[in-house]
mmCIF file of C-alpha atoms in Angstrom:
data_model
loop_
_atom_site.group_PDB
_atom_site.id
_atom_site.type_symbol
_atom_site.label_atom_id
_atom_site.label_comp_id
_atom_site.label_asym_id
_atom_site.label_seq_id
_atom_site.Cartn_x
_atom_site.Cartn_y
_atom_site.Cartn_z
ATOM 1 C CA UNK A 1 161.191 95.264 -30.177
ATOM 2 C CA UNK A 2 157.867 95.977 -28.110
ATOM 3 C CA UNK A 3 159.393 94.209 -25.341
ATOM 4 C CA UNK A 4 162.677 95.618 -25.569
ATOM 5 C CA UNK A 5 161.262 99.258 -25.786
ATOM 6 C CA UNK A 6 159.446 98.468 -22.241
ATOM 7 C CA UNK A 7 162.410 96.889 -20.691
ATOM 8 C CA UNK A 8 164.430 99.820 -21.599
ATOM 9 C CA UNK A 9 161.886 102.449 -20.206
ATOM 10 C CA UNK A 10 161.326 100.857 -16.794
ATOM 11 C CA UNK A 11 165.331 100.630 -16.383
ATOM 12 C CA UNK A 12 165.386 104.834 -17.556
ATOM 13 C CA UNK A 13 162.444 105.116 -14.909
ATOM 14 C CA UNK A 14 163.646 103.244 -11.809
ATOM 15 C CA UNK A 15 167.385 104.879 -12.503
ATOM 16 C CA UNK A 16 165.640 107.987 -12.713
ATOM 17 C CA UNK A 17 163.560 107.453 -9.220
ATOM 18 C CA UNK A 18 167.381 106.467 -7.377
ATOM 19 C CA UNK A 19 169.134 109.485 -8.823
ATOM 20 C CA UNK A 20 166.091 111.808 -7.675
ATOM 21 C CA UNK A 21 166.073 110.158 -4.343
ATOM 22 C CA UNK A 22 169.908 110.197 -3.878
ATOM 23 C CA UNK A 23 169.357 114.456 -4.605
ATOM 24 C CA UNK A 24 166.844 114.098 -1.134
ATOM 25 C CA UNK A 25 169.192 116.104 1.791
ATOM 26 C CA UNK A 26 171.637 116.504 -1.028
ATOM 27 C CA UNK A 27 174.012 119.849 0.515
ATOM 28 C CA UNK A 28 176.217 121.087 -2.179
ATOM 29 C CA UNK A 29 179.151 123.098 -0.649
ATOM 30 C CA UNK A 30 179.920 126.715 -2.950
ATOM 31 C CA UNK A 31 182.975 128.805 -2.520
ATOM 32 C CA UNK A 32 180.326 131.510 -2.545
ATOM 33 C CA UNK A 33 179.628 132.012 1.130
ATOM 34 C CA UNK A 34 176.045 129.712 0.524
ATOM 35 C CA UNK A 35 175.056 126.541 0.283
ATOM 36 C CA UNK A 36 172.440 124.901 -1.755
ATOM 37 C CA UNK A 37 170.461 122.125 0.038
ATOM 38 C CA UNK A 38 167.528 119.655 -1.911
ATOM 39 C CA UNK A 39 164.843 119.735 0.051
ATOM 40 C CA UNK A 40 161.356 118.115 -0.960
ATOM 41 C CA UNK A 41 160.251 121.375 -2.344
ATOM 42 C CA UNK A 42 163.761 121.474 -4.798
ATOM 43 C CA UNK A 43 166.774 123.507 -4.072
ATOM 44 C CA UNK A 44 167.625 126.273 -1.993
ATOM 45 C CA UNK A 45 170.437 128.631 -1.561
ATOM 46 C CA UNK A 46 170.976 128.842 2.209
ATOM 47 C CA UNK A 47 173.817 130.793 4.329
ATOM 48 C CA UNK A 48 176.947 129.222 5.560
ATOM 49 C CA UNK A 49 177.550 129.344 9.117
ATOM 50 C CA UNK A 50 181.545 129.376 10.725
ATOM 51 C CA UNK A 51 181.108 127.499 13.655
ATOM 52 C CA UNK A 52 184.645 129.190 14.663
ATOM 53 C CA UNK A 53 183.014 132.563 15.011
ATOM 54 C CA UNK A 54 179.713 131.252 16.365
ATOM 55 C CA UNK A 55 179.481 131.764 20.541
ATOM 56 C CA UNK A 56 176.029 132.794 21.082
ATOM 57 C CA UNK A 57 172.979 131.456 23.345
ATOM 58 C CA UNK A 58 171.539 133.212 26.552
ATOM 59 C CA UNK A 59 174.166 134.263 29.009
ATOM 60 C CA UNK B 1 160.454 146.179 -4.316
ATOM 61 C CA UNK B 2 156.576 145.083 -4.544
ATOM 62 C CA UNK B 3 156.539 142.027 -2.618
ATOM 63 C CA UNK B 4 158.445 143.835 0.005
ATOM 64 C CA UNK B 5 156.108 146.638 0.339
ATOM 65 C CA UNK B 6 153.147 143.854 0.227
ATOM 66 C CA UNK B 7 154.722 142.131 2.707
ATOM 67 C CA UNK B 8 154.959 145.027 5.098
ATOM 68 C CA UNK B 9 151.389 145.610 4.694
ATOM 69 C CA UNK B 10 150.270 142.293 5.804
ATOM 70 C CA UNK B 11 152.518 142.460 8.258
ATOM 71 C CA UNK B 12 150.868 145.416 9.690
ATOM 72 C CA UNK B 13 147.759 143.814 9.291
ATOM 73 C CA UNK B 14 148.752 140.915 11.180
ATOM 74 C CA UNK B 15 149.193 143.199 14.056
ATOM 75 C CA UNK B 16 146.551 145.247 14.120
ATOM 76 C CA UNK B 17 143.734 142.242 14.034
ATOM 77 C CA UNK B 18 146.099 139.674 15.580
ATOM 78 C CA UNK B 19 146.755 141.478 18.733
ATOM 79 C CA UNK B 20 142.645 143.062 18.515
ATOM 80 C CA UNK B 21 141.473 139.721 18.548
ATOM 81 C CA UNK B 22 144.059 138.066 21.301
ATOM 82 C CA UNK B 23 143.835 140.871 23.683
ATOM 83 C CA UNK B 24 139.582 140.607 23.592
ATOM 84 C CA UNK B 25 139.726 137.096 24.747
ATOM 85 C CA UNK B 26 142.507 136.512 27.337
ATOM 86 C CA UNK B 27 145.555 138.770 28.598
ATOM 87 C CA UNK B 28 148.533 139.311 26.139
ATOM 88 C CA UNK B 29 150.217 141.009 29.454
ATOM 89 C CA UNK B 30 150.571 140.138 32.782
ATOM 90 C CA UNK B 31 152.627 141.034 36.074
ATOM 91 C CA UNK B 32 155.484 138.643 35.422
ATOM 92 C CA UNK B 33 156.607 140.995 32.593
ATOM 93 C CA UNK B 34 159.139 143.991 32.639
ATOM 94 C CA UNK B 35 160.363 146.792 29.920
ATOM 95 C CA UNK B 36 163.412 146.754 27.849
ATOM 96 C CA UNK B 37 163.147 143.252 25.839
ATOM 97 C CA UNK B 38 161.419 141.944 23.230
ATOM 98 C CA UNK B 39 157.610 141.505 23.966
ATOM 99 C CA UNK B 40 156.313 139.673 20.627
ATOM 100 C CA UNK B 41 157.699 138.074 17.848
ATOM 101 C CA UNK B 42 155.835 138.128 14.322
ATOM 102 C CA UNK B 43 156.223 135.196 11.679
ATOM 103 C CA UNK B 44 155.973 136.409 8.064
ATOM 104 C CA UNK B 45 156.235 133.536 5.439
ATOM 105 C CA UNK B 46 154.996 132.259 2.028
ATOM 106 C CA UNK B 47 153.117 129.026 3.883
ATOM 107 C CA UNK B 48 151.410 129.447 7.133
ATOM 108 C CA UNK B 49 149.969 126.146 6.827
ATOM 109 C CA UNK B 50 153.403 124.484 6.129
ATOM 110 C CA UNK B 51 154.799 126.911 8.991
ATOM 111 C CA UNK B 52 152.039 125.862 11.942
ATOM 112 C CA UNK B 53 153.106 122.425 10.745
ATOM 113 C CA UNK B 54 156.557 122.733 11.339
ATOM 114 C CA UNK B 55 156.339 124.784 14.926
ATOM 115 C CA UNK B 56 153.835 122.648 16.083
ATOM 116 C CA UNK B 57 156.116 119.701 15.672
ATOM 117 C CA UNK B 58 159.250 121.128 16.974
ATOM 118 C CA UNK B 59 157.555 123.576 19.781
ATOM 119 C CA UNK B 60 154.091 122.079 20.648
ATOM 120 C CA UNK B 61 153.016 125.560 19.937
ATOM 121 C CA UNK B 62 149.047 125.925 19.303
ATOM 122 C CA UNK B 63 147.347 127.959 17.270
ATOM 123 C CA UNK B 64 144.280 130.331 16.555
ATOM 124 C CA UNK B 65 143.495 130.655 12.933
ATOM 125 C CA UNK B 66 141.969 133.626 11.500
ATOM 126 C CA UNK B 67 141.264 135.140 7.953
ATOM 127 C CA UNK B 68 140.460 138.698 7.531
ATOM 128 C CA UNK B 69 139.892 139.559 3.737
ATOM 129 C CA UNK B 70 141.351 136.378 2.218
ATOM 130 C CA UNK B 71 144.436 137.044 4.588
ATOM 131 C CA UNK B 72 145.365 134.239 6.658
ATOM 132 C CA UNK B 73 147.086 134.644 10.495
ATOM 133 C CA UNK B 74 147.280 132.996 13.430
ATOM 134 C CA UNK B 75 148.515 133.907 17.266
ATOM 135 C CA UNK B 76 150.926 131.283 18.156
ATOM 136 C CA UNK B 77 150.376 130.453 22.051
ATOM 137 C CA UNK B 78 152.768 128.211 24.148
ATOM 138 C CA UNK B 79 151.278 126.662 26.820
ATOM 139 C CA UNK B 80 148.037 128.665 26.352
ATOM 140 C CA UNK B 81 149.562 131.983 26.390
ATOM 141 C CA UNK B 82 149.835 134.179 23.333
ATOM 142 C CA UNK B 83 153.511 134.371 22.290
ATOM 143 C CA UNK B 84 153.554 135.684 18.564
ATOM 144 C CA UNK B 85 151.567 135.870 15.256
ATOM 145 C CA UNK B 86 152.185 134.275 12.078
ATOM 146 C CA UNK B 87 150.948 136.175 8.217
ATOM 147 C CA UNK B 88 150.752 134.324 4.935
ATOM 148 C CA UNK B 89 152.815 136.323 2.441
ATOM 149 C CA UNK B 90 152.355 133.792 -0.122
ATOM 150 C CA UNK B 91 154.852 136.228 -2.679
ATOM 151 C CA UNK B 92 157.124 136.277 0.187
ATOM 152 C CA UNK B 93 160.705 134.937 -0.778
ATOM 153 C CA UNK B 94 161.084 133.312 2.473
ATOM 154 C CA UNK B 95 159.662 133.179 5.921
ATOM 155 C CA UNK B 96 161.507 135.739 8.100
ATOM 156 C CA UNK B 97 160.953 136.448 12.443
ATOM 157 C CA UNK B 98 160.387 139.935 13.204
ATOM 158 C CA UNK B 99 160.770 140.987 16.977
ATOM 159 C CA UNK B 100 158.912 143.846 18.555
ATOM 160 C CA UNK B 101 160.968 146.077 21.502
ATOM 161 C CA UNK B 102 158.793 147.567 23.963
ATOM 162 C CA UNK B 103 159.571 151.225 24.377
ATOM 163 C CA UNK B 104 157.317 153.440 26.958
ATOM 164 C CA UNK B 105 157.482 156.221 24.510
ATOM 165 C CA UNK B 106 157.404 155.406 20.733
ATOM 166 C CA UNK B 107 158.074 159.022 19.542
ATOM 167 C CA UNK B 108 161.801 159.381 21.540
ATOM 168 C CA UNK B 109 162.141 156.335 20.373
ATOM 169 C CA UNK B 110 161.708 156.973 16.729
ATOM 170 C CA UNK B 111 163.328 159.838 16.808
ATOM 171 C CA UNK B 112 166.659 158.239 18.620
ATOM 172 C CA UNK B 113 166.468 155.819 16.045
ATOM 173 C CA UNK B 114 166.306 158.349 12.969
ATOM 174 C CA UNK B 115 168.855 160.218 14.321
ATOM 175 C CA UNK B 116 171.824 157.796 14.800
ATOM 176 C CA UNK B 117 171.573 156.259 11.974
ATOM 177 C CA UNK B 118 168.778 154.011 11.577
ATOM 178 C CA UNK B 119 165.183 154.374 9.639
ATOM 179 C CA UNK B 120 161.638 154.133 9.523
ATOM 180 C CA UNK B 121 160.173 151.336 7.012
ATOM 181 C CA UNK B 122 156.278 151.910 8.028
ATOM 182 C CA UNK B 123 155.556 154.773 10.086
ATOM 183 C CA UNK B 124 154.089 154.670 13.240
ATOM 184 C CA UNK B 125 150.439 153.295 13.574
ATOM 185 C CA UNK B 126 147.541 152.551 16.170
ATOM 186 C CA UNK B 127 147.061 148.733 17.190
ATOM 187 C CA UNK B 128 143.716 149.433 19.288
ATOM 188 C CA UNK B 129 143.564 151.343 22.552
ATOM 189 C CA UNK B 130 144.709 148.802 24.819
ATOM 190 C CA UNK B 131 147.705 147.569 23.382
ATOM 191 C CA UNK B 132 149.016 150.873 22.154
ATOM 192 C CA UNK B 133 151.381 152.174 19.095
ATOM 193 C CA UNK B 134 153.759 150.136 16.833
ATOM 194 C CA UNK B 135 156.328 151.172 14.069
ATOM 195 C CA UNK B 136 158.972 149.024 12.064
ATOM 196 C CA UNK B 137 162.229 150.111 11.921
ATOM 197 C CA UNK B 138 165.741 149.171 10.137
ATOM 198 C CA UNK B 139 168.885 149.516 12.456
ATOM 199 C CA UNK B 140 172.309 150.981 10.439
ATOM 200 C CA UNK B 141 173.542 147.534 8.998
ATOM 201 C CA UNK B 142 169.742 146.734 7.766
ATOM 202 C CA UNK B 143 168.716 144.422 10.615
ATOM 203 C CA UNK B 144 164.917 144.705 11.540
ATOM 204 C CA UNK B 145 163.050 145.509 14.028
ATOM 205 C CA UNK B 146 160.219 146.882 15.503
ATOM 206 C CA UNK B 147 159.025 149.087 18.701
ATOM 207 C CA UNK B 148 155.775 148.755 20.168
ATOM 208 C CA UNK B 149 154.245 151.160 22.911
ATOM 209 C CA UNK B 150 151.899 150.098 25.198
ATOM 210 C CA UNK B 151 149.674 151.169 28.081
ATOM 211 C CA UNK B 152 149.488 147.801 29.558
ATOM 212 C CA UNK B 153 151.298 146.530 32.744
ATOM 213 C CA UNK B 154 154.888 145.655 31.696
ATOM 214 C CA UNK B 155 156.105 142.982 29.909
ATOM 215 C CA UNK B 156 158.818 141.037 29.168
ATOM 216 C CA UNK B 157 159.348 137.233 27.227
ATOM 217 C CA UNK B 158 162.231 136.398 28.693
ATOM 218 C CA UNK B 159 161.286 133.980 31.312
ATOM 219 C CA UNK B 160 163.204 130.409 30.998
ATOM 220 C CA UNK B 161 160.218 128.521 30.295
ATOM 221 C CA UNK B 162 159.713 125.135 27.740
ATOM 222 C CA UNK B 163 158.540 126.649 24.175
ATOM 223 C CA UNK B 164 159.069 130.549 25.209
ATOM 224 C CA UNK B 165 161.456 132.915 23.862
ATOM 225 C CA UNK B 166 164.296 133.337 26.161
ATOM 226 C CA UNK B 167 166.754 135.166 24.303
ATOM 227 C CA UNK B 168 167.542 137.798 21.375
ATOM 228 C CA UNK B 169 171.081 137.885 19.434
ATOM 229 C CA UNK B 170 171.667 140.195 16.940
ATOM 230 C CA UNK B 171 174.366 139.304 14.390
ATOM 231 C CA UNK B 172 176.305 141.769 13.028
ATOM 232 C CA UNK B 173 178.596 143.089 10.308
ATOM 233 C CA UNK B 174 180.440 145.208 12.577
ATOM 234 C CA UNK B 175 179.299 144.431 16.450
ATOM 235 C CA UNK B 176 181.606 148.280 17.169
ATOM 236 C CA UNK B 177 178.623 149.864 15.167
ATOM 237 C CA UNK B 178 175.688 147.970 16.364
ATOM 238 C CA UNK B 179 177.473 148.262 20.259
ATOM 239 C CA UNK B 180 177.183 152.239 19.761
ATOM 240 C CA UNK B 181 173.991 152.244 18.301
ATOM 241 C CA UNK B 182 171.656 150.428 20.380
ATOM 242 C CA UNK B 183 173.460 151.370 23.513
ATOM 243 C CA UNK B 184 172.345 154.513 21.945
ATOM 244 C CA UNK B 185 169.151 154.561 20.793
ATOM 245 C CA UNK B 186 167.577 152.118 23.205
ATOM 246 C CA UNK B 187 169.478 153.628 26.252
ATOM 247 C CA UNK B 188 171.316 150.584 27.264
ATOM 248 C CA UNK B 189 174.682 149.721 28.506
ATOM 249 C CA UNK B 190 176.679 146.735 27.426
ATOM 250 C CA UNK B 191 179.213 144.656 28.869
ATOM 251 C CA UNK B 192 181.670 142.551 26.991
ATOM 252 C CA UNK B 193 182.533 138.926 27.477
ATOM 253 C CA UNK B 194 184.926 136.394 25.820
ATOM 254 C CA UNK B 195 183.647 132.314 25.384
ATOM 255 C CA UNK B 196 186.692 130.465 23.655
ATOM 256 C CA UNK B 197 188.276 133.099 22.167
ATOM 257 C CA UNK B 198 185.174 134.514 21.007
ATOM 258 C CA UNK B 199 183.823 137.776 21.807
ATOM 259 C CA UNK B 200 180.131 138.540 23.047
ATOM 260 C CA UNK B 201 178.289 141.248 23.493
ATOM 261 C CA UNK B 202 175.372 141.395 26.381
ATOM 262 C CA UNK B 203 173.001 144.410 26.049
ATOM 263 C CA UNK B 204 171.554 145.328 29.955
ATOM 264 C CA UNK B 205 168.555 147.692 30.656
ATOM 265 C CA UNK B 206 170.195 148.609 34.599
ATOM 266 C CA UNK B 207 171.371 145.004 36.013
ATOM 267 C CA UNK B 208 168.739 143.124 33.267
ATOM 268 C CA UNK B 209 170.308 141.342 30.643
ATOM 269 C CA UNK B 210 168.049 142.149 28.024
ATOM 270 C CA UNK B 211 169.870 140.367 24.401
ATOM 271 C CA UNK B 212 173.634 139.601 23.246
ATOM 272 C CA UNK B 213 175.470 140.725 20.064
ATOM 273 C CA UNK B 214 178.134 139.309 18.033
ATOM 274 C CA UNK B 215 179.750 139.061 14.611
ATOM 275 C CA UNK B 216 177.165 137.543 12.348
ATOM 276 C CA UNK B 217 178.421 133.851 12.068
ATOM 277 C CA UNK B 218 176.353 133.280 8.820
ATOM 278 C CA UNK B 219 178.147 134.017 5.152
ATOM 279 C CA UNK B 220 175.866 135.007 2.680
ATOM 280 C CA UNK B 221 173.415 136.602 5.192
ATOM 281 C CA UNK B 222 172.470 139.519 5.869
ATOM 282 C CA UNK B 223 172.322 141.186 9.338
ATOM 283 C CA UNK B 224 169.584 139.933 11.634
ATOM 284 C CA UNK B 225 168.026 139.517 15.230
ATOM 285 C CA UNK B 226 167.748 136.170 15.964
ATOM 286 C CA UNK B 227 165.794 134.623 18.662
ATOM 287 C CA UNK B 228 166.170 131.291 20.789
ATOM 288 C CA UNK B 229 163.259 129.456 22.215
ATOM 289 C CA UNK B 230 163.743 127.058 25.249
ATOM 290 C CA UNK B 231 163.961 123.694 24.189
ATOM 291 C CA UNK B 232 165.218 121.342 27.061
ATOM 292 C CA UNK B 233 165.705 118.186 24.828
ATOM 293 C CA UNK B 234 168.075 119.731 22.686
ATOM 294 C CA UNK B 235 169.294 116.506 20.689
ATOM 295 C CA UNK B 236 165.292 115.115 20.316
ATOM 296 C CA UNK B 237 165.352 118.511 18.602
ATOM 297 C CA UNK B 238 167.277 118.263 16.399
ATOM 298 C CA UNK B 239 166.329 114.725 15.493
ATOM 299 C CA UNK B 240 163.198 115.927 14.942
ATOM 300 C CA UNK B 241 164.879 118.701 12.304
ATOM 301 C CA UNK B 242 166.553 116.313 10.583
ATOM 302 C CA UNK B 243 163.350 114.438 9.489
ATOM 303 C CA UNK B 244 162.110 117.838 8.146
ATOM 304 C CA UNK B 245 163.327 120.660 5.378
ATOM 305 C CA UNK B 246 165.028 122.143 7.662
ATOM 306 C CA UNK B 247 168.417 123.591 7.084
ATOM 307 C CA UNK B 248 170.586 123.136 10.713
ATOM 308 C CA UNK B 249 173.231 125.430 10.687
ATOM 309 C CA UNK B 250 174.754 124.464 14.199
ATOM 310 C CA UNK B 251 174.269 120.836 15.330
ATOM 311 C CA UNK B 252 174.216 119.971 19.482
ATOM 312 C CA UNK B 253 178.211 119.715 20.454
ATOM 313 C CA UNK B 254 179.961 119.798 23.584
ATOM 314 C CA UNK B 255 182.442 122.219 22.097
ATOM 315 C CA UNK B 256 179.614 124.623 21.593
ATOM 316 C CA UNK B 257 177.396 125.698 25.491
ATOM 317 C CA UNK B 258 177.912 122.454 25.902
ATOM 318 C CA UNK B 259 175.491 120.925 23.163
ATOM 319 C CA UNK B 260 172.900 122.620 24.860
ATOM 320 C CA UNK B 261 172.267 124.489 21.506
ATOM 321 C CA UNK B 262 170.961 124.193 17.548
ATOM 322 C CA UNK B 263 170.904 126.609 15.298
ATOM 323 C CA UNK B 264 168.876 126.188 11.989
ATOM 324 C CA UNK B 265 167.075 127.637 9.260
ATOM 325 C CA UNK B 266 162.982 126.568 9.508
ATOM 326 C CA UNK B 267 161.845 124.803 5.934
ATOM 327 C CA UNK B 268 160.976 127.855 4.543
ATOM 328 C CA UNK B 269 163.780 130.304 5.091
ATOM 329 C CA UNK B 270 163.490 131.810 9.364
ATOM 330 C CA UNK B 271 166.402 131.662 11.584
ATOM 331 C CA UNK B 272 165.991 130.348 14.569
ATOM 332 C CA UNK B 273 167.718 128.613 17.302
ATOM 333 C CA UNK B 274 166.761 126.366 20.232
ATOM 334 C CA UNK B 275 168.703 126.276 23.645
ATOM 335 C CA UNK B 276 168.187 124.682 26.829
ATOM 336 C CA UNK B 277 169.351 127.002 28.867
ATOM 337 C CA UNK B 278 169.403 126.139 32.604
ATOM 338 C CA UNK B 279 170.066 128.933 34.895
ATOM 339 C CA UNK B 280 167.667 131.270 35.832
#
């Protein structure tokens, strides 16, 4: 039973260490005009940018 | 409401012992510069240490540490000349660039300002006798700013050189009221232009092309100056980027200057965008 408890906590462990890793660079799209990216520091809301409106740089 | 008003007051301080200290050991101005564009740009964020990591990385920029009661800055040089200052606001929500506009008299400036529609956030105040007089300001769509007045030789950051700032963009809510108010206030003229359909705004102090304006391309953001820093290796940019926190908002394309550009959000929270722009 031991045994079976271990197995069963290293499987819940190294699932939980792919899922976490898998949320790394994760970008969620929102209909809210934001974003949330995962960085290493968690989630953040950032700003969504139209590239069909964007024409800027130095002229 | 706290933070903010913290945050303003380490700004300040920033300034005041930032520039003190830079301008006693080697010249913050020279005879290359000229009025009528930006002349410093100030770094506030929650992480210097995490910041000086990142710009160092991406912009070879150098630093010169200092802490004046428990409050840590730096001057950010490139190439060995001072281009900037960073402040810890570690109750800051995000990091945020602030850009100072030289003006030759701080007063009509304030009060041109004031009276079309913008306001003052913290009044006026003395950087040391060499450098001059600085105030922060908050145009009409809440886009900040600041002036700075100096005695010094004139001065300008806008040359097209590796890791300098070469250009200022303000993105706006409504480019008619931003057009009318800085041609205004800051006694410029502007000329229209049209890239793919899209319309730009370039702001000129006589024949100089000082910064450009148009509609704010970000959702969820508010109004904002944003400044570019030459970067010839655009795509080892944003390679580099990608193996950080930071959020790119505009990857190199063709379809865009001719990939010649990224736009992205540092790790913690700063606009920015890199260009290798190559006409002088």
């Amino acid at each position: 039973m031991k045994n079976l408890i271990k197995i069963l906590a290293s499987i819940f462990v190294i699932v939980s260490i792919y899922s976490l890793t898998s949320c790394a660079n994760a970008h969620i799209a929102s209909s809210a005009g934001v974003d949330v990216v995962w960085g290493s520091h968690g989630p953040r809301v950032v700003p969504s940018m139209s590239i069909g409106v964007y024409g800027g740089g130095r002229r | 409401m706290k933070k903010s008003i913290l945050g303003f007051f380490a700004f300040l301080l920033v300034v005041q012992i930032g520039l003190s200290n830079v301008n006693s050991k080697s010249p913050l101005f020279n005879n290359l510069q000229d009025y009528g564009g930006v002349v410093w740009y100030n770094l506030v964020t929650p992480d210097i240490s995490s910041s000086k990591k990142f710009y160092a990385k991406l912009c070879k920029w150098t630093f010169q540490d200092f802490v004046v009661k428990g409050q840590k800055l730096a001057i950010i040089s490139n190439n060995g000349q001072p281009i900037g200052s960073m402040i810890e606001i570690k109750k800051a929500d995000s990091s945020a660039w602030i850009a100072s506009v030289q003006t030759d008299n701080i007063d009509a400036s304030i009060s041109d300002f004031v009276a079309n529609g913008g306001r003052v956030i913290i009044d006026k105040f003395k950087i040391n006798q060499s450098v001059g007089e600085q105030v922060i300001v908050e145009g009409p769509l809440g886009e900040k700013l600041s002036f700075i007045e100096t005695m010094q030789p004139k001065m300008s950051l806008l040359e097209n050189k590796e890791g300098k700032w070469i250009w200022q963009e303000l993105w706006s809510s409504d480019p008619s009221i931003s057009e009318k108010f800085y041609t205004t206030t800051l006694n410029l003229t502007v000329t229209e232009t049209e890239d793919d359909g899209k319309p730009y705004w370039i702001f000129k102090n006589g024949d100089k092309k000082v910064a450009g304006l148009m509609t704010n391309p970000l959702t969820g953001a508010n109004p904002q100056w944003v400044p570019y820093v030459k970067i010839t290796d655009i795509d080892g940019a944003y390679n580099l980027l990608q193996q950080t926190d930071a959020h790119v908002y505009l990857k190199p394309t063709p379809e865009v200057r001719n990939g010649n550009i990224v736009v992205f959000q540092d790790p913690l929270g700063a606009t920015l965008c890199f260009e290798n722009f190559a006409n002088n």
